[in-house]
PDB file of C-alpha atoms in Angstrom:
ATOM      1  CA  MET A   1    -102.999-133.439  99.411  1.00 89.00           C
ATOM      2  CA  ALA A   2    -106.028-131.653 100.926  1.00 94.00           C
ATOM      3  CA  HIS A   3    -105.001-133.067 104.425  1.00 95.00           C
ATOM      4  CA  VAL A   4    -101.890-130.593 104.628  1.00 96.00           C
ATOM      5  CA  PRO A   5    -104.050-127.489 105.105  1.00 96.00           C
ATOM      6  CA  VAL A   6    -105.934-129.388 107.786  1.00 95.00           C
ATOM      7  CA  LEU A   7    -102.939-130.450 109.342  1.00 96.00           C
ATOM      8  CA  GLU A   8    -101.535-126.977 109.529  1.00 95.00           C
ATOM      9  CA  ALA A   9    -104.839-126.046 111.551  1.00 92.00           C
ATOM     10  CA  MET A  10    -104.593-128.484 113.638  1.00 91.00           C
ATOM     11  CA  ASP A  11    -100.885-127.250 114.777  1.00 94.00           C
ATOM     12  CA  ARG A  12    -102.220-123.436 114.592  1.00 90.00           C
ATOM     13  CA  HIS A  13    -104.942-124.756 117.451  1.00 88.00           C
ATOM     14  CA  GLY A  14    -101.969-126.865 119.192  1.00 89.00           C
ATOM     15  CA  LEU A  15    -104.193-129.654 119.472  1.00 88.00           C
ATOM     16  CA  LYS A  16    -102.184-132.590 120.553  1.00 87.00           C
ATOM     17  CA  ILE A  17    -103.024-135.656 118.232  1.00 93.00           C
ATOM     18  CA  SER A  18    -103.025-138.840 120.411  1.00 94.00           C
ATOM     19  CA  ALA A  19    -103.819-141.304 117.492  1.00 97.00           C
ATOM     20  CA  LEU A  20    -104.209-141.296 114.076  1.00 98.00           C
ATOM     21  CA  ALA A  21    -106.038-143.887 111.353  1.00 98.00           C
ATOM     22  CA  GLY A  22    -105.541-143.364 107.823  1.00 97.00           C
ATOM     23  CA  THR A  23    -106.667-145.067 104.354  1.00 97.00           C
ATOM     24  CA  SER A  24    -104.573-144.994 101.142  1.00 92.00           C
ATOM     25  CA  MET A  25    -103.191-140.913 100.766  1.00 89.00           C
ATOM     26  CA  GLY A  26    -104.654-140.295 103.946  1.00 94.00           C
ATOM     27  CA  ALA A  27    -102.358-143.085 105.485  1.00 95.00           C
ATOM     28  CA  ILE A  28     -99.454-141.890 103.827  1.00 91.00           C
ATOM     29  CA  LEU A  29    -100.169-138.241 105.140  1.00 93.00           C
ATOM     30  CA  GLY A  30    -100.415-139.856 108.407  1.00 95.00           C
ATOM     31  CA  ALA A  31     -97.391-141.529 108.353  1.00 94.00           C
ATOM     32  CA  LEU A  32     -95.618-138.383 107.420  1.00 93.00           C
ATOM     33  CA  TYR A  33     -97.898-136.549 110.541  1.00 96.00           C
ATOM     34  CA  ALA A  34     -97.272-139.429 112.808  1.00 96.00           C
ATOM     35  CA  SER A  35     -93.460-139.164 112.283  1.00 94.00           C
ATOM     36  CA  GLY A  36     -93.149-136.048 113.976  1.00 94.00           C
ATOM     37  CA  GLN A  37     -93.158-133.445 111.150  1.00 94.00           C
ATOM     38  CA  THR A  38     -95.760-130.243 111.353  1.00 96.00           C
ATOM     39  CA  GLY A  39     -98.101-129.457 108.816  1.00 96.00           C
ATOM     40  CA  GLN A  40     -95.989-126.942 107.648  1.00 96.00           C
ATOM     41  CA  GLU A  41     -92.923-129.250 107.108  1.00 94.00           C
ATOM     42  CA  ILE A  42     -94.905-131.517 105.065  1.00 92.00           C
ATOM     43  CA  ARG A  43     -96.095-128.971 102.558  1.00 93.00           C
ATOM     44  CA  LYS A  44     -92.604-127.492 102.315  1.00 91.00           C
ATOM     45  CA  LYS A  45     -91.392-131.211 101.215  1.00 85.00           C
ATOM     46  CA  ILE A  46     -94.250-131.749  99.182  1.00 84.00           C
ATOM     47  CA  ARG A  47     -93.486-128.318  97.063  1.00 85.00           C
ATOM     48  CA  ARG A  48     -89.773-129.304  96.910  1.00 79.00           C
ATOM     49  CA  HIS A  49     -90.188-132.878  95.721  1.00 73.00           C
ATOM     50  CA  ALA A  50     -93.522-132.251  93.276  1.00 70.00           C
ATOM     51  CA  GLY A  51     -91.203-129.519  91.508  1.00 69.00           C
ATOM     52  CA  LEU A  52     -93.946-126.918  92.173  1.00 67.00           C
ATOM     53  CA  ASP A  53     -91.501-124.189  92.189  1.00 58.00           C
ATOM     54  CA  VAL A  54     -89.391-125.396  89.556  1.00 53.00           C
ATOM     55  CA  LEU A  55     -92.499-126.225  87.200  1.00 48.00           C
ATOM     56  CA  LYS A  56     -93.157-122.013  87.615  1.00 55.00           C
ATOM     57  CA  ARG A  57     -89.989-121.557  85.454  1.00 50.00           C
ATOM     58  CA  LYS A  58     -89.898-121.458  81.552  1.00 50.00           C
ATOM     59  CA  THR A  59     -87.128-123.103  80.386  1.00 52.00           C
ATOM     60  CA  PHE A  60     -87.636-126.600  78.985  1.00 46.00           C
ATOM     61  CA  ALA A  61     -84.741-128.431  80.670  1.00 50.00           C
ATOM     62  CA  ASP A  62     -85.914-127.480  84.245  1.00 51.00           C
ATOM     63  CA  LYS A  63     -89.708-128.842  83.628  1.00 45.00           C
ATOM     64  CA  SER A  64     -88.492-131.822  81.450  1.00 47.00           C
ATOM     65  CA  SER A  65     -86.258-132.853  84.391  1.00 51.00           C
ATOM     66  CA  GLN A  66     -88.554-132.881  86.776  1.00 47.00           C
ATOM     67  CA  VAL A  67     -91.397-135.042  84.557  1.00 45.00           C
ATOM     68  CA  LEU A  68     -88.473-137.508  84.566  1.00 44.00           C
ATOM     69  CA  LYS A  69     -88.239-137.645  88.162  1.00 50.00           C
ATOM     70  CA  TRP A  70     -91.993-138.364  88.479  1.00 47.00           C
ATOM     71  CA  LEU A  71     -91.804-140.893  85.943  1.00 44.00           C
ATOM     72  CA  LYS A  72     -89.157-142.870  88.092  1.00 48.00           C
ATOM     73  CA  MET A  73     -91.410-142.511  91.202  1.00 47.00           C
ATOM     74  CA  VAL A  74     -94.298-144.349  89.399  1.00 48.00           C
ATOM     75  CA  LYS A  75     -93.814-146.880  87.221  1.00 48.00           C
ATOM     76  CA  PHE A  76     -95.876-149.075  84.855  1.00 45.00           C
ATOM     77  CA  GLY A  77     -96.147-152.758  86.308  1.00 47.00           C
ATOM     78  CA  SER A  78     -95.985-156.146  84.475  1.00 47.00           C
ATOM     79  CA  GLY A  79     -98.399-159.013  84.691  1.00 50.00           C
ATOM     80  CA  ARG A  80    -101.083-159.245  86.843  1.00 51.00           C
ATOM     81  CA  GLY A  81    -102.858-156.392  89.180  1.00 51.00           C
ATOM     82  CA  GLY A  82    -103.006-153.095  87.976  1.00 49.00           C
ATOM     83  CA  LEU A  83    -101.496-150.701  85.415  1.00 49.00           C
ATOM     84  CA  LEU A  84     -98.933-149.233  87.958  1.00 50.00           C
ATOM     85  CA  ARG A  85     -96.586-150.015  90.969  1.00 49.00           C
ATOM     86  CA  ALA A  86     -96.036-147.887  93.335  1.00 51.00           C
ATOM     87  CA  GLU A  87     -92.749-149.049  95.087  1.00 53.00           C
ATOM     88  CA  GLY A  88     -90.854-145.738  94.097  1.00 53.00           C
ATOM     89  CA  PHE A  89     -93.211-143.135  94.944  1.00 53.00           C
ATOM     90  CA  LEU A  90     -93.492-144.767  98.524  1.00 57.00           C
ATOM     91  CA  ASP A  91     -89.952-145.436  98.803  1.00 62.00           C
ATOM     92  CA  PHE A  92     -89.556-141.286  97.969  1.00 64.00           C
ATOM     93  CA  LEU A  93     -91.892-140.795 100.885  1.00 65.00           C
ATOM     94  CA  LEU A  94     -90.432-143.148 103.089  1.00 63.00           C
ATOM     95  CA  ASP A  95     -87.213-141.207 102.869  1.00 72.00           C
ATOM     96  CA  GLU A  96     -89.002-138.454 104.223  1.00 76.00           C
ATOM     97  CA  ILE A  97     -90.885-140.394 106.861  1.00 75.00           C
ATOM     98  CA  ARG A  98     -87.578-142.237 108.108  1.00 74.00           C
ATOM     99  CA  ASP A  99     -89.097-144.375 110.010  1.00 79.00           C
ATOM    100  CA  THR A 100     -89.315-148.372 108.656  1.00 87.00           C
ATOM    101  CA  THR A 101     -91.856-149.750 111.115  1.00 94.00           C
ATOM    102  CA  PHE A 102     -95.246-148.230 112.988  1.00 97.00           C
ATOM    103  CA  GLU A 103     -93.316-148.900 116.198  1.00 97.00           C
ATOM    104  CA  ASP A 104     -90.466-145.952 115.165  1.00 95.00           C
ATOM    105  CA  LEU A 105     -93.551-143.425 114.612  1.00 95.00           C
ATOM    106  CA  LYS A 106     -93.919-140.721 117.498  1.00 96.00           C
ATOM    107  CA  ILE A 107     -97.931-140.861 117.216  1.00 97.00           C
ATOM    108  CA  PRO A 108     -99.729-144.607 116.935  1.00 97.00           C
ATOM    109  CA  LEU A 109    -101.024-144.786 113.353  1.00 98.00           C
ATOM    110  CA  GLN A 110    -103.618-147.419 111.904  1.00 98.00           C
ATOM    111  CA  VAL A 111    -103.543-148.151 108.108  1.00 98.00           C
ATOM    112  CA  VAL A 112    -106.733-149.300 106.834  1.00 98.00           C
ATOM    113  CA  THR A 113    -106.321-152.251 103.990  1.00 98.00           C
ATOM    114  CA  THR A 114    -108.769-154.329 102.092  1.00 97.00           C
ATOM    115  CA  ASP A 115    -108.494-158.062 101.819  1.00 98.00           C
ATOM    116  CA  PHE A 116    -109.514-158.859  98.176  1.00 96.00           C
ATOM    117  CA  TRP A 117    -110.784-162.373  98.151  1.00 97.00           C
ATOM    118  CA  THR A 118    -112.994-161.941 101.551  1.00 97.00           C
ATOM    119  CA  GLY A 119    -113.720-158.404 101.131  1.00 96.00           C
ATOM    120  CA  GLU A 120    -112.722-158.096 105.130  1.00 97.00           C
ATOM    121  CA  GLU A 121    -111.320-154.493 106.597  1.00 97.00           C
ATOM    122  CA  VAL A 122    -107.568-155.504 107.650  1.00 98.00           C
ATOM    123  CA  VAL A 123    -105.800-152.748 109.816  1.00 98.00           C
ATOM    124  CA  PHE A 124    -102.036-152.573 110.723  1.00 98.00           C
ATOM    125  CA  GLU A 125    -100.588-150.950 113.434  1.00 98.00           C
ATOM    126  CA  SER A 126     -97.403-152.708 113.950  1.00 97.00           C
ATOM    127  CA  GLY A 127     -94.268-154.341 112.118  1.00 97.00           C
ATOM    128  CA  PRO A 128     -93.192-152.568 108.913  1.00 94.00           C
ATOM    129  CA  LEU A 129     -94.701-149.781 107.521  1.00 93.00           C
ATOM    130  CA  LEU A 130     -93.927-149.666 103.635  1.00 88.00           C
ATOM    131  CA  PRO A 131     -96.114-152.982 102.763  1.00 91.00           C
ATOM    132  CA  ALA A 132     -98.871-151.276 104.947  1.00 95.00           C
ATOM    133  CA  LEU A 133     -98.846-147.932 102.951  1.00 92.00           C
ATOM    134  CA  GLU A 134     -98.765-149.896  99.433  1.00 88.00           C
ATOM    135  CA  ALA A 135    -101.308-151.849 100.250  1.00 94.00           C
ATOM    136  CA  SER A 136    -103.478-149.081 101.512  1.00 94.00           C
ATOM    137  CA  MET A 137    -103.121-147.254  98.133  1.00 89.00           C
ATOM    138  CA  ALA A 138    -103.717-150.089  96.031  1.00 89.00           C
ATOM    139  CA  ILE A 139    -106.659-148.959  94.013  1.00 85.00           C
ATOM    140  CA  PRO A 140    -107.733-151.829  91.799  1.00 83.00           C
ATOM    141  CA  GLY A 141    -107.112-151.583  88.450  1.00 77.00           C
ATOM    142  CA  ILE A 142    -104.735-148.959  89.000  1.00 77.00           C
ATOM    143  CA  PHE A 143    -102.123-150.089  91.300  1.00 81.00           C
ATOM    144  CA  ALA A 144    -101.309-154.139  91.744  1.00 83.00           C
ATOM    145  CA  PRO A 145    -102.366-155.757  95.006  1.00 92.00           C
ATOM    146  CA  ILE A 146     -99.976-156.717  97.845  1.00 93.00           C
ATOM    147  CA  SER A 147     -99.226-159.847  99.477  1.00 95.00           C
ATOM    148  CA  ILE A 148     -98.767-159.773 103.095  1.00 97.00           C
ATOM    149  CA  ALA A 149     -98.842-162.695 105.191  1.00 95.00           C
ATOM    150  CA  GLY A 150    -101.015-164.690 102.757  1.00 95.00           C
ATOM    151  CA  ARG A 151    -103.551-162.204 102.295  1.00 97.00           C
ATOM    152  CA  VAL A 152    -103.774-160.479  98.946  1.00 97.00           C
ATOM    153  CA  LEU A 153    -104.597-156.516 100.032  1.00 97.00           C
ATOM    154  CA  ILE A 154    -105.959-153.653  98.185  1.00 95.00           C
ATOM    155  CA  ASP A 155    -107.024-149.955  98.817  1.00 94.00           C
ATOM    156  CA  GLY A 156    -108.821-149.715 102.361  1.00 95.00           C
ATOM    157  CA  GLY A 157    -111.152-147.049 100.571  1.00 92.00           C
ATOM    158  CA  MET A 158    -112.946-150.332  99.403  1.00 92.00           C
ATOM    159  CA  VAL A 159    -114.679-150.822 103.287  1.00 94.00           C
ATOM    160  CA  ASN A 160    -113.497-147.666 105.244  1.00 95.00           C
ATOM    161  CA  ASN A 161    -112.272-144.669 103.740  1.00 94.00           C
ATOM    162  CA  VAL A 162    -112.223-142.475 106.676  1.00 96.00           C
ATOM    163  CA  PRO A 163    -111.564-144.769 109.556  1.00 96.00           C
ATOM    164  CA  TYR A 164    -112.528-142.157 112.417  1.00 96.00           C
ATOM    165  CA  ASP A 165    -114.386-145.671 114.280  1.00 95.00           C
ATOM    166  CA  ARG A 166    -110.898-146.668 114.551  1.00 95.00           C
ATOM    167  CA  LEU A 167    -110.256-144.264 116.993  1.00 95.00           C
ATOM    168  CA  ALA A 168    -113.344-143.745 119.059  1.00 88.00           C
ATOM    169  CA  ASP A 169    -112.066-145.308 122.098  1.00 88.00           C
ATOM    170  CA  ARG A 170    -108.478-143.388 122.142  1.00 89.00           C
ATOM    171  CA  CYS A 171    -109.241-140.095 122.021  1.00 88.00           C
ATOM    172  CA  ASP A 172    -111.229-137.348 123.389  1.00 84.00           C
ATOM    173  CA  PHE A 173    -112.897-136.604 120.776  1.00 89.00           C
ATOM    174  CA  THR A 174    -112.312-137.735 116.541  1.00 94.00           C
ATOM    175  CA  ILE A 175    -112.127-135.356 113.494  1.00 95.00           C
ATOM    176  CA  ALA A 176    -112.629-137.225 110.354  1.00 95.00           C
ATOM    177  CA  ILE A 177    -111.104-135.689 107.347  1.00 95.00           C
ATOM    178  CA  ASP A 178    -112.728-136.703 103.884  1.00 95.00           C
ATOM    179  CA  VAL A 179    -110.960-135.537 101.159  1.00 92.00           C
ATOM    180  CA  THR A 180    -113.077-137.324  98.221  1.00 87.00           C
ATOM    181  CA  PRO A 181    -113.339-134.828  95.485  1.00 81.00           C
ATOM    182  CA  ARG A 182    -116.556-133.888  94.085  1.00 78.00           C
ATOM    183  CA  ARG A 183    -118.219-135.234  90.768  1.00 72.00           C
ATOM    184  CA  HIS A 184    -119.503-133.223  88.189  1.00 68.00           C
ATOM    185  CA  PRO A 185    -120.388-134.292  84.389  1.00 66.00           C
ATOM    186  CA  GLY A 186    -117.607-132.700  82.175  1.00 60.00           C
ATOM    187  CA  LYS A 187    -117.082-132.195  78.730  1.00 59.00           C
ATOM    188  CA  ARG A 188    -116.999-135.881  77.549  1.00 62.00           C
ATOM    189  CA  GLN A 189    -120.602-137.738  78.310  1.00 70.00           C
ATOM    190  CA  ILE A 190    -118.414-141.066  78.318  1.00 79.00           C
ATOM    191  CA  PRO A 191    -115.419-141.023  80.603  1.00 76.00           C
ATOM    192  CA  THR A 192    -112.211-142.396  79.488  1.00 76.00           C
ATOM    193  CA  ILE A 193    -110.857-145.788  80.884  1.00 77.00           C
ATOM    194  CA  VAL A 194    -109.222-144.134  83.950  1.00 73.00           C
ATOM    195  CA  GLU A 195    -112.272-141.878  84.335  1.00 77.00           C
ATOM    196  CA  SER A 196    -113.956-145.042  84.688  1.00 81.00           C
ATOM    197  CA  ILE A 197    -112.042-146.644  87.463  1.00 78.00           C
ATOM    198  CA  LEU A 198    -111.978-143.862  89.433  1.00 78.00           C
ATOM    199  CA  GLY A 199    -114.991-142.912  89.319  1.00 81.00           C
ATOM    200  CA  MET A 200    -116.547-146.125  90.151  1.00 83.00           C
ATOM    201  CA  TYR A 201    -113.979-146.152  93.185  1.00 79.00           C
ATOM    202  CA  ASP A 202    -115.690-142.476  94.118  1.00 84.00           C
ATOM    203  CA  ILE A 203    -119.471-143.854  93.816  1.00 87.00           C
ATOM    204  CA  LEU A 204    -118.797-146.736  96.073  1.00 87.00           C
ATOM    205  CA  ILE A 205    -116.852-144.564  98.701  1.00 87.00           C
ATOM    206  CA  ASP A 206    -119.395-141.929  98.854  1.00 87.00           C
ATOM    207  CA  THR A 207    -122.083-144.245  99.152  1.00 89.00           C
ATOM    208  CA  THR A 208    -120.445-146.312 102.050  1.00 89.00           C
ATOM    209  CA  MET A 209    -119.417-143.015 104.014  1.00 91.00           C
ATOM    210  CA  ALA A 210    -123.160-141.790 103.622  1.00 90.00           C
ATOM    211  CA  ARG A 211    -124.096-145.302 105.399  1.00 91.00           C
ATOM    212  CA  LYS A 212    -121.260-144.937 107.938  1.00 92.00           C
ATOM    213  CA  LEU A 213    -122.331-141.061 108.804  1.00 92.00           C
ATOM    214  CA  ALA A 214    -125.576-142.118 109.461  1.00 92.00           C
ATOM    215  CA  ASN A 215    -124.676-144.942 112.098  1.00 91.00           C
ATOM    216  CA  SER A 216    -122.082-143.140 113.866  1.00 90.00           C
ATOM    217  CA  SER A 217    -120.513-139.411 113.608  1.00 91.00           C
ATOM    218  CA  PRO A 218    -117.523-138.043 114.238  1.00 94.00           C
ATOM    219  CA  ALA A 219    -117.010-135.326 116.892  1.00 92.00           C
ATOM    220  CA  ILE A 220    -116.225-132.917 113.853  1.00 94.00           C
ATOM    221  CA  TYR A 221    -116.999-134.425 110.232  1.00 94.00           C
ATOM    222  CA  PHE A 222    -115.143-132.332 107.256  1.00 94.00           C
ATOM    223  CA  ARG A 223    -114.715-132.346 103.582  1.00 93.00           C
ATOM    224  CA  PRO A 224    -113.445-129.733 101.600  1.00 93.00           C
ATOM    225  CA  ASP A 225    -115.412-128.736  98.466  1.00 90.00           C
ATOM    226  CA  LEU A 226    -112.737-130.072  95.956  1.00 89.00           C
ATOM    227  CA  ASP A 227    -114.234-129.555  92.053  1.00 86.00           C
ATOM    228  CA  ASN A 228    -112.458-130.764  88.746  1.00 82.00           C
ATOM    229  CA  ILE A 229    -110.041-132.918  91.004  1.00 83.00           C
ATOM    230  CA  MET A 230    -109.548-136.627  89.880  1.00 78.00           C
ATOM    231  CA  THR A 231    -108.190-139.105  92.319  1.00 76.00           C
ATOM    232  CA  LEU A 232    -104.219-139.536  91.654  1.00 73.00           C
ATOM    233  CA  ASP A 233    -104.286-135.983  89.803  1.00 75.00           C
ATOM    234  CA  PHE A 234    -100.950-134.941  90.743  1.00 73.00           C
ATOM    235  CA  THR A 235    -100.607-132.031  88.660  1.00 77.00           C
ATOM    236  CA  LYS A 236    -103.299-130.346  90.892  1.00 86.00           C
ATOM    237  CA  ILE A 237    -101.701-130.055  94.045  1.00 87.00           C
ATOM    238  CA  GLN A 238    -101.759-126.215  94.350  1.00 91.00           C
ATOM    239  CA  SER A 239    -105.265-126.343  92.924  1.00 93.00           C
ATOM    240  CA  VAL A 240    -106.274-129.025  95.771  1.00 93.00           C
ATOM    241  CA  TRP A 241    -104.654-126.610  98.424  1.00 95.00           C
ATOM    242  CA  ALA A 242    -106.058-123.371  97.515  1.00 95.00           C
ATOM    243  CA  GLN A 243    -109.609-124.943  96.969  1.00 94.00           C
ATOM    244  CA  THR A 244    -109.104-126.631 100.290  1.00 95.00           C
ATOM    245  CA  GLU A 245    -108.074-123.372 102.176  1.00 94.00           C
ATOM    246  CA  LEU A 246    -111.236-121.473 100.418  1.00 92.00           C
ATOM    247  CA  SER A 247    -112.832-124.183 102.735  1.00 91.00           C
ATOM    248  CA  MET A 248    -111.441-124.181 105.997  1.00 91.00           C
ATOM    249  CA  ARG A 249    -113.388-121.772 107.739  1.00 88.00           C
ATOM    250  CA  GLU A 250    -116.040-124.009 108.209  1.00 88.00           C
ATOM    251  CA  LEU A 251    -113.255-126.143 109.875  1.00 91.00           C
ATOM    252  CA  GLU A 252    -111.819-123.694 111.902  1.00 89.00           C
ATOM    253  CA  LYS A 253    -115.290-122.961 113.351  1.00 88.00           C
ATOM    254  CA  GLN A 254    -115.967-126.294 114.321  1.00 88.00           C
ATOM    255  CA  LEU A 255    -112.529-126.717 115.938  1.00 87.00           C
ATOM    256  CA  GLY A 256    -112.878-123.227 117.610  1.00 84.00           C
ATOM    257  CA  SER A 257    -116.408-124.246 119.308  1.00 85.00           C
ATOM    258  CA  LYS A 258    -115.354-127.975 120.339  1.00 84.00           C
ATOM    259  CA  LEU A 259    -112.007-127.048 122.162  1.00 80.00           C
ATOM    260  CA  GLY A 260    -114.175-124.102 123.513  1.00 78.00           C
ATOM    261  CA  ARG A 261    -116.824-126.463 125.526  1.00 75.00           C
ATOM    262  CA  LEU A 262    -113.727-128.538 126.618  1.00 70.00           C
ATOM    263  CA  SER A 263    -111.942-125.617 128.318  1.00 66.00           C
ATOM    264  CA  ALA A 264    -115.607-124.489 129.559  1.00 67.00           C
ATOM    265  CA  GLY A 265    -115.867-128.363 130.856  1.00 61.00           C
TER     266      GLY A 265
END
């Protein structure tokens, strides 16, 4: 959700996005934006579908109906793979995208996944959109892996969580948005099972990202300071937006400087 204020900033600066690459929720938000929607339009739709206005109301009926709506979107899986299956959630998002293939999108998009058995990075940029998005967000142990063309695919964050390198030869300059939350010791010294899985995932992402930045950097790198937010913590969407917006001054400064140099050149 932290991508939304960033997309709004891109729109304010009049940036023409020539290509997008994303992993996991970054792929989903990338697909929404690539379908032709503005950052502000995406925010409004998320507010409506997440029931953020409804949850301000005090009646039990209003809140209960919204909880049931989200339970229908993400359901417990059966058999191997993960605790949850994500078809309902992604079907809901694709209703908003209204594009079923990569070719239908207004902006070229690359979606990053990981081959579970070989550990290779597998990138989709053509064909059906839904399976690629579902595979890209298949966090091991949480969502079931997805089989595409004989390959078992999981979350692309295992190999390339912020895939700005995929755009280096397609754009005048690249902007990398890293929305990995900060991890701080909580009240419990021993994490829960879900905290352990997601914490392990975040540690891996932080480690691989540090190595990647040491080897090659994008023109602009922005990581909002997100505190007390866990991956998949959809009850804190408004907090994510508020915290991201507090960090936006640095991004706005970088954008202004970069665009100024391009204009002068």
